[in-house]
Each structure stands twice: as C-alpha cells, then as structure tokens.
PDB file of N, CA and C in Angstrom:
ATOM      1  N   UNK A 950      81.870-121.479 -93.671  1.00  0.00           N
ATOM      2  CA  UNK A 950      82.399-120.640 -92.621  1.00  0.00           C
ATOM      3  C   UNK A 950      81.293-119.724 -92.148  1.00  0.00           C
ATOM      4  N   UNK A 951      81.140-119.591 -90.880  1.00  0.00           N
ATOM      5  CA  UNK A 951      80.095-118.746 -90.335  1.00  0.00           C
ATOM      6  C   UNK A 951      80.707-117.627 -89.515  1.00  0.00           C
ATOM      7  N   UNK A 952      79.884-116.668 -89.163  1.00  0.00           N
ATOM      8  CA  UNK A 952      80.369-115.581 -88.323  1.00  0.00           C
ATOM      9  C   UNK A 952      80.689-114.350 -89.136  1.00  0.00           C
ATOM     10  N   UNK A 953      81.342-113.357 -88.518  1.00  0.00           N
ATOM     11  CA  UNK A 953      81.591-112.089 -89.198  1.00  0.00           C
ATOM     12  C   UNK A 953      82.553-112.197 -90.373  1.00  0.00           C
ATOM     13  N   UNK A 954      83.411-113.206 -90.417  1.00  0.00           N
ATOM     14  CA  UNK A 954      84.382-113.322 -91.505  1.00  0.00           C
ATOM     15  C   UNK A 954      83.779-113.932 -92.761  1.00  0.00           C
ATOM     16  N   UNK A 955      82.570-114.474 -92.673  1.00  0.00           N
ATOM     17  CA  UNK A 955      81.955-115.152 -93.800  1.00  0.00           C
ATOM     18  C   UNK A 955      81.756-114.265 -95.021  1.00  0.00           C
ATOM     19  N   UNK A 956      81.316-112.995 -94.908  1.00  0.00           N
ATOM     20  CA  UNK A 956      81.127-112.189 -96.119  1.00  0.00           C
ATOM     21  C   UNK A 956      82.440-111.895 -96.846  1.00  0.00           C
ATOM     22  N   UNK A 957      83.554-111.941 -96.194  1.00  0.00           N
ATOM     23  CA  UNK A 957      84.830-111.617 -96.815  1.00  0.00           C
ATOM     24  C   UNK A 957      85.501-112.815 -97.466  1.00  0.00           C
ATOM     25  N   UNK A 958      84.956-113.999 -97.301  1.00  0.00           N
ATOM     26  CA  UNK A 958      85.546-115.209 -97.859  1.00  0.00           C
ATOM     27  C   UNK A 958      84.953-115.445 -99.234  1.00  0.00           C
ATOM     28  N   UNK A 959      85.810-115.477-100.248  1.00  0.00           N
ATOM     29  CA  UNK A 959      85.310-115.662-101.607  1.00  0.00           C
ATOM     30  C   UNK A 959      85.156-117.144-101.918  1.00  0.00           C
ATOM     31  N   UNK A 960      84.216-117.444-102.776  1.00  0.00           N
ATOM     32  CA  UNK A 960      83.959-118.830-103.161  1.00  0.00           C
ATOM     33  C   UNK A 960      85.047-119.361-104.082  1.00  0.00           C
ATOM     34  N   UNK A 961      85.811-118.471-104.726  1.00  0.00           N
ATOM     35  CA  UNK A 961      86.834-118.932-105.658  1.00  0.00           C
ATOM     36  C   UNK A 961      88.096-119.395-104.947  1.00  0.00           C
ATOM     37  N   UNK A 962      88.194-119.177-103.674  1.00  0.00           N
ATOM     38  CA  UNK A 962      89.291-119.627-102.823  1.00  0.00           C
ATOM     39  C   UNK A 962      90.622-118.968-103.195  1.00  0.00           C
ATOM     40  N   UNK A 963      90.571-117.726-103.632  1.00  0.00           N
ATOM     41  CA  UNK A 963      91.780-116.969-103.932  1.00  0.00           C
ATOM     42  C   UNK A 963      92.249-116.283-102.659  1.00  0.00           C
ATOM     43  N   UNK A 964      93.529-116.386-102.362  1.00  0.00           N
ATOM     44  CA  UNK A 964      94.066-115.802-101.130  1.00  0.00           C
ATOM     45  C   UNK A 964      95.132-114.753-101.393  1.00  0.00           C
ATOM     46  N   UNK A 965      95.367-114.405-102.637  1.00  0.00           N
ATOM     47  CA  UNK A 965      96.305-113.349-102.940  1.00  0.00           C
ATOM     48  C   UNK A 965      97.765-113.769-102.932  1.00  0.00           C
ATOM     49  N   UNK A 966      98.051-115.065-102.927  1.00  0.00           N
ATOM     50  CA  UNK A 966      99.441-115.507-103.004  1.00  0.00           C
ATOM     51  C   UNK A 966      99.587-116.527-104.132  1.00  0.00           C
ATOM     52  N   UNK A 967     100.799-116.681-104.582  1.00  0.00           N
ATOM     53  CA  UNK A 967     101.064-117.557-105.729  1.00  0.00           C
ATOM     54  C   UNK A 967     101.610-118.885-105.232  1.00  0.00           C
ATOM     55  N   UNK A 968     101.032-119.970-105.730  1.00  0.00           N
ATOM     56  CA  UNK A 968     101.539-121.300-105.401  1.00  0.00           C
ATOM     57  C   UNK A 968     102.701-121.620-106.336  1.00  0.00           C
ATOM     58  N   UNK A 969     103.640-122.412-105.869  1.00  0.00           N
ATOM     59  CA  UNK A 969     104.812-122.732-106.683  1.00  0.00           C
ATOM     60  C   UNK A 969     104.656-124.032-107.453  1.00  0.00           C
ATOM     61  N   UNK A 970     103.432-124.395-107.798  1.00  0.00           N
ATOM     62  CA  UNK A 970     103.229-125.593-108.598  1.00  0.00           C
ATOM     63  C   UNK A 970     103.647-125.329-110.031  1.00  0.00           C
ATOM     64  N   UNK A 971     104.278-126.312-110.638  1.00  0.00           N
ATOM     65  CA  UNK A 971     104.743-126.152-112.008  1.00  0.00           C
ATOM     66  C   UNK A 971     103.882-126.919-113.000  1.00  0.00           C
ATOM     67  N   UNK A 972     102.689-127.300-112.594  1.00  0.00           N
ATOM     68  CA  UNK A 972     101.786-128.020-113.478  1.00  0.00           C
ATOM     69  C   UNK A 972     100.399-127.415-113.354  1.00  0.00           C
ATOM     70  N   UNK A 973      99.572-127.722-114.323  1.00  0.00           N
ATOM     71  CA  UNK A 973      98.215-127.189-114.313  1.00  0.00           C
ATOM     72  C   UNK A 973      97.362-127.858-113.255  1.00  0.00           C
ATOM     73  N   UNK A 974      96.236-127.236-112.915  1.00  0.00           N
ATOM     74  CA  UNK A 974      95.383-127.796-111.869  1.00  0.00           C
ATOM     75  C   UNK A 974      94.746-129.136-112.238  1.00  0.00           C
ATOM     76  N   UNK A 975      94.632-129.443-113.522  1.00  0.00           N
ATOM     77  CA  UNK A 975      94.001-130.694-113.935  1.00  0.00           C
ATOM     78  C   UNK A 975      94.997-131.843-114.084  1.00  0.00           C
ATOM     79  N   UNK A 976      96.283-131.536-114.128  1.00  0.00           N
ATOM     80  CA  UNK A 976      97.275-132.596-114.322  1.00  0.00           C
ATOM     81  C   UNK A 976      97.843-133.050-112.978  1.00  0.00           C
ATOM     82  N   UNK A 977      98.291-134.290-112.880  1.00  0.00           N
ATOM     83  CA  UNK A 977      98.840-134.792-111.618  1.00  0.00           C
ATOM     84  C   UNK A 977     100.228-134.239-111.348  1.00  0.00           C
ATOM     85  N   UNK A 978     100.687-134.431-110.136  1.00  0.00           N
ATOM     86  CA  UNK A 978     102.043-134.010-109.790  1.00  0.00           C
ATOM     87  C   UNK A 978     103.051-134.828-110.588  1.00  0.00           C
ATOM     88  N   UNK A 979     104.154-134.232-110.996  1.00  0.00           N
ATOM     89  CA  UNK A 979     105.156-134.987-111.756  1.00  0.00           C
ATOM     90  C   UNK A 979     105.809-136.058-110.888  1.00  0.00           C
ATOM     91  N   UNK A 980     106.214-137.137-111.522  1.00  0.00           N
ATOM     92  CA  UNK A 980     106.838-138.242-110.794  1.00  0.00           C
ATOM     93  C   UNK A 980     108.187-137.809-110.240  1.00  0.00           C
ATOM     94  N   UNK A 981     108.526-138.322-109.069  1.00  0.00           N
ATOM     95  CA  UNK A 981     109.813-138.036-108.449  1.00  0.00           C
ATOM     96  C   UNK A 981     110.605-139.330-108.365  1.00  0.00           C
ATOM     97  N   UNK A 982     111.903-139.228-108.518  1.00  0.00           N
ATOM     98  CA  UNK A 982     112.768-140.400-108.432  1.00  0.00           C
ATOM     99  C   UNK A 982     112.818-140.888-106.990  1.00  0.00           C
ATOM    100  N   UNK A 983     112.498-142.159-106.788  1.00  0.00           N
ATOM    101  CA  UNK A 983     112.524-142.734-105.448  1.00  0.00           C
ATOM    102  C   UNK A 983     113.943-143.172-105.105  1.00  0.00           C
ATOM    103  N   UNK A 984     114.459-142.762-103.938  1.00  0.00           N
ATOM    104  CA  UNK A 984     115.806-143.187-103.574  1.00  0.00           C
ATOM    105  C   UNK A 984     115.871-144.668-103.198  1.00  0.00           C
ATOM    106  N   UNK A 985     114.731-145.253-102.845  1.00  0.00           N
ATOM    107  CA  UNK A 985     114.690-146.648-102.430  1.00  0.00           C
ATOM    108  C   UNK A 985     113.360-147.240-102.862  1.00  0.00           C
ATOM    109  N   UNK A 986     113.381-148.466-103.317  1.00  0.00           N
ATOM    110  CA  UNK A 986     112.154-149.137-103.714  1.00  0.00           C
ATOM    111  C   UNK A 986     112.279-150.620-103.428  1.00  0.00           C
ATOM    112  N   UNK A 987     111.238-151.189-102.821  1.00  0.00           N
ATOM    113  CA  UNK A 987     111.239-152.630-102.538  1.00  0.00           C
ATOM    114  C   UNK A 987     111.199-153.426-103.853  1.00  0.00           C
ATOM    115  N   UNK A 988     110.688-152.807-104.907  1.00  0.00           N
ATOM    116  CA  UNK A 988     110.599-153.502-106.192  1.00  0.00           C
ATOM    117  C   UNK A 988     111.970-153.703-106.837  1.00  0.00           C
ATOM    118  N   UNK A 989     112.950-152.884-106.448  1.00  0.00           N
ATOM    119  CA  UNK A 989     114.299-153.034-107.009  1.00  0.00           C
ATOM    120  C   UNK A 989     115.183-153.937-106.153  1.00  0.00           C
ATOM    121  N   UNK A 990     114.672-154.443-105.042  1.00  0.00           N
ATOM    122  CA  UNK A 990     115.453-155.340-104.190  1.00  0.00           C
ATOM    123  C   UNK A 990     115.440-156.746-104.789  1.00  0.00           C
ATOM    124  N   UNK A 991     116.484-157.497-104.524  1.00  0.00           N
ATOM    125  CA  UNK A 991     116.500-158.893-104.961  1.00  0.00           C
ATOM    126  C   UNK A 991     115.548-159.693-104.077  1.00  0.00           C
ATOM    127  N   UNK A 992     115.211-160.883-104.527  1.00  0.00           N
ATOM    128  CA  UNK A 992     114.298-161.742-103.770  1.00  0.00           C
ATOM    129  C   UNK A 992     114.899-162.075-102.402  1.00  0.00           C
ATOM    130  N   UNK A 993     116.197-162.335-102.365  1.00  0.00           N
ATOM    131  CA  UNK A 993     116.862-162.656-101.103  1.00  0.00           C
ATOM    132  C   UNK A 993     116.801-161.461-100.149  1.00  0.00           C
ATOM    133  N   UNK A 994     117.003-160.249-100.678  1.00  0.00           N
ATOM    134  CA  UNK A 994     116.933-159.048 -99.846  1.00  0.00           C
ATOM    135  C   UNK A 994     115.523-158.816 -99.326  1.00  0.00           C
ATOM    136  N   UNK A 995     114.518-159.033-100.189  1.00  0.00           N
ATOM    137  CA  UNK A 995     113.123-158.885 -99.755  1.00  0.00           C
ATOM    138  C   UNK A 995     112.792-159.886 -98.658  1.00  0.00           C
ATOM    139  N   UNK A 996     113.252-161.123 -98.830  1.00  0.00           N
ATOM    140  CA  UNK A 996     112.995-162.152 -97.821  1.00  0.00           C
ATOM    141  C   UNK A 996     113.672-161.778 -96.506  1.00  0.00           C
ATOM    142  N   UNK A 997     114.892-161.289 -96.564  1.00  0.00           N
ATOM    143  CA  UNK A 997     115.597-160.864 -95.356  1.00  0.00           C
ATOM    144  C   UNK A 997     114.902-159.705 -94.669  1.00  0.00           C
ATOM    145  N   UNK A 998     114.418-158.744 -95.460  1.00  0.00           N
ATOM    146  CA  UNK A 998     113.694-157.612 -94.880  1.00  0.00           C
ATOM    147  C   UNK A 998     112.392-158.076 -94.239  1.00  0.00           C
ATOM    148  N   UNK A 999     111.710-159.005 -94.891  1.00  0.00           N
ATOM    149  CA  UNK A 999     110.463-159.533 -94.327  1.00  0.00           C
ATOM    150  C   UNK A 999     110.724-160.283 -93.022  1.00  0.00           C
ATOM    151  N   UNK A1000     111.806-161.043 -92.979  1.00  0.00           N
ATOM    152  CA  UNK A1000     112.154-161.759 -91.752  1.00  0.00           C
ATOM    153  C   UNK A1000     112.507-160.781 -90.627  1.00  0.00           C
ATOM    154  N   UNK A1001     113.209-159.697 -90.958  1.00  0.00           N
ATOM    155  CA  UNK A1001     113.565-158.697 -89.950  1.00  0.00           C
ATOM    156  C   UNK A1001     112.324-158.006 -89.400  1.00  0.00           C
ATOM    157  N   UNK A1002     111.402-157.642 -90.276  1.00  0.00           N
ATOM    158  CA  UNK A1002     110.151-157.009 -89.826  1.00  0.00           C
ATOM    159  C   UNK A1002     109.353-157.985 -88.982  1.00  0.00           C
ATOM    160  N   UNK A1003     109.294-159.243 -89.409  1.00  0.00           N
ATOM    161  CA  UNK A1003     108.575-160.256 -88.648  1.00  0.00           C
ATOM    162  C   UNK A1003     109.191-160.453 -87.267  1.00  0.00           C
ATOM    163  N   UNK A1004     110.516-160.497 -87.200  1.00  0.00           N
ATOM    164  CA  UNK A1004     111.192-160.659 -85.908  1.00  0.00           C
ATOM    165  C   UNK A1004     110.901-159.482 -84.991  1.00  0.00           C
ATOM    166  N   UNK A1005     110.882-158.275 -85.543  1.00  0.00           N
ATOM    167  CA  UNK A1005     110.568-157.096 -84.720  1.00  0.00           C
ATOM    168  C   UNK A1005     109.137-157.147 -84.209  1.00  0.00           C
ATOM    169  N   UNK A1006     108.220-157.548 -85.062  1.00  0.00           N
ATOM    170  CA  UNK A1006     106.827-157.636 -84.618  1.00  0.00           C
ATOM    171  C   UNK A1006     106.645-158.719 -83.567  1.00  0.00           C
ATOM    172  N   UNK A1007     107.318-159.864 -83.726  1.00  0.00           N
ATOM    173  CA  UNK A1007     107.242-160.906 -82.710  1.00  0.00           C
ATOM    174  C   UNK A1007     107.885-160.443 -81.407  1.00  0.00           C
ATOM    175  N   UNK A1008     108.918-159.628 -81.469  1.00  0.00           N
ATOM    176  CA  UNK A1008     109.528-159.080 -80.247  1.00  0.00           C
ATOM    177  C   UNK A1008     108.537-158.182 -79.516  1.00  0.00           C
ATOM    178  N   UNK A1009     107.756-157.396 -80.276  1.00  0.00           N
ATOM    179  CA  UNK A1009     106.726-156.547 -79.653  1.00  0.00           C
ATOM    180  C   UNK A1009     105.675-157.415 -78.975  1.00  0.00           C
ATOM    181  N   UNK A1010     105.244-158.490 -79.659  1.00  0.00           N
ATOM    182  CA  UNK A1010     104.256-159.401 -79.056  1.00  0.00           C
ATOM    183  C   UNK A1010     104.830-160.055 -77.811  1.00  0.00           C
ATOM    184  N   UNK A1011     106.078-160.502 -77.894  1.00  0.00           N
ATOM    185  CA  UNK A1011     106.711-161.177 -76.755  1.00  0.00           C
ATOM    186  C   UNK A1011     106.827-160.227 -75.568  1.00  0.00           C
ATOM    187  N   UNK A1012     107.210-158.986 -75.812  1.00  0.00           N
ATOM    188  CA  UNK A1012     107.316-158.012 -74.716  1.00  0.00           C
ATOM    189  C   UNK A1012     105.946-157.664 -74.141  1.00  0.00           C
ATOM    190  N   UNK A1013     104.921-157.630 -74.985  1.00  0.00           N
ATOM    191  CA  UNK A1013     103.573-157.325 -74.501  1.00  0.00           C
ATOM    192  C   UNK A1013     103.012-158.461 -73.645  1.00  0.00           C
ATOM    193  N   UNK A1014     103.426-159.691 -73.910  1.00  0.00           N
ATOM    194  CA  UNK A1014     102.918-160.853 -73.169  1.00  0.00           C
ATOM    195  C   UNK A1014     103.626-161.049 -71.837  1.00  0.00           C
ATOM    196  N   UNK A1015     104.765-160.402 -71.626  1.00  0.00           N
ATOM    197  CA  UNK A1015     105.520-160.579 -70.372  1.00  0.00           C
ATOM    198  C   UNK A1015     104.792-160.015 -69.197  1.00  0.00           C
TER     199      UNK A1015
END
C-alpha cells in the first residue's frame, strides 16, 4: 500500500475486530453437511441428469446456429 495511509498499516494485519472462526488458523474449515450430492444419486438418476444437461447445452447450440 502506498500513499499517506501506508505508515498506519501494520504488517500483522490486525484490524481491531474479532473473526467468528471456531478453528485455529492452521486447521482447515470444518466439514459441512451437503444437502445434495451427485455421489449419492443412483446411476439411473445420474444418467438422467447428464441427459438433461446435454439436452440444455444442445438447445443453446441450436439456438446459436439459427
């Protein structure tokens, strides 16, 4: 940072407020429960989702070619 504010900026990056993290700075964020996961879908559901995404992408290509 340059300019007149540079002397007031500390290298330790302390800003006088408390973060609400519940873990230490060296540890990763705790895992959160995912409400949806493709890994928990059945093979038939995954295939159907892939076909739906493919159909949408082909619709975009078809509309772009018109």
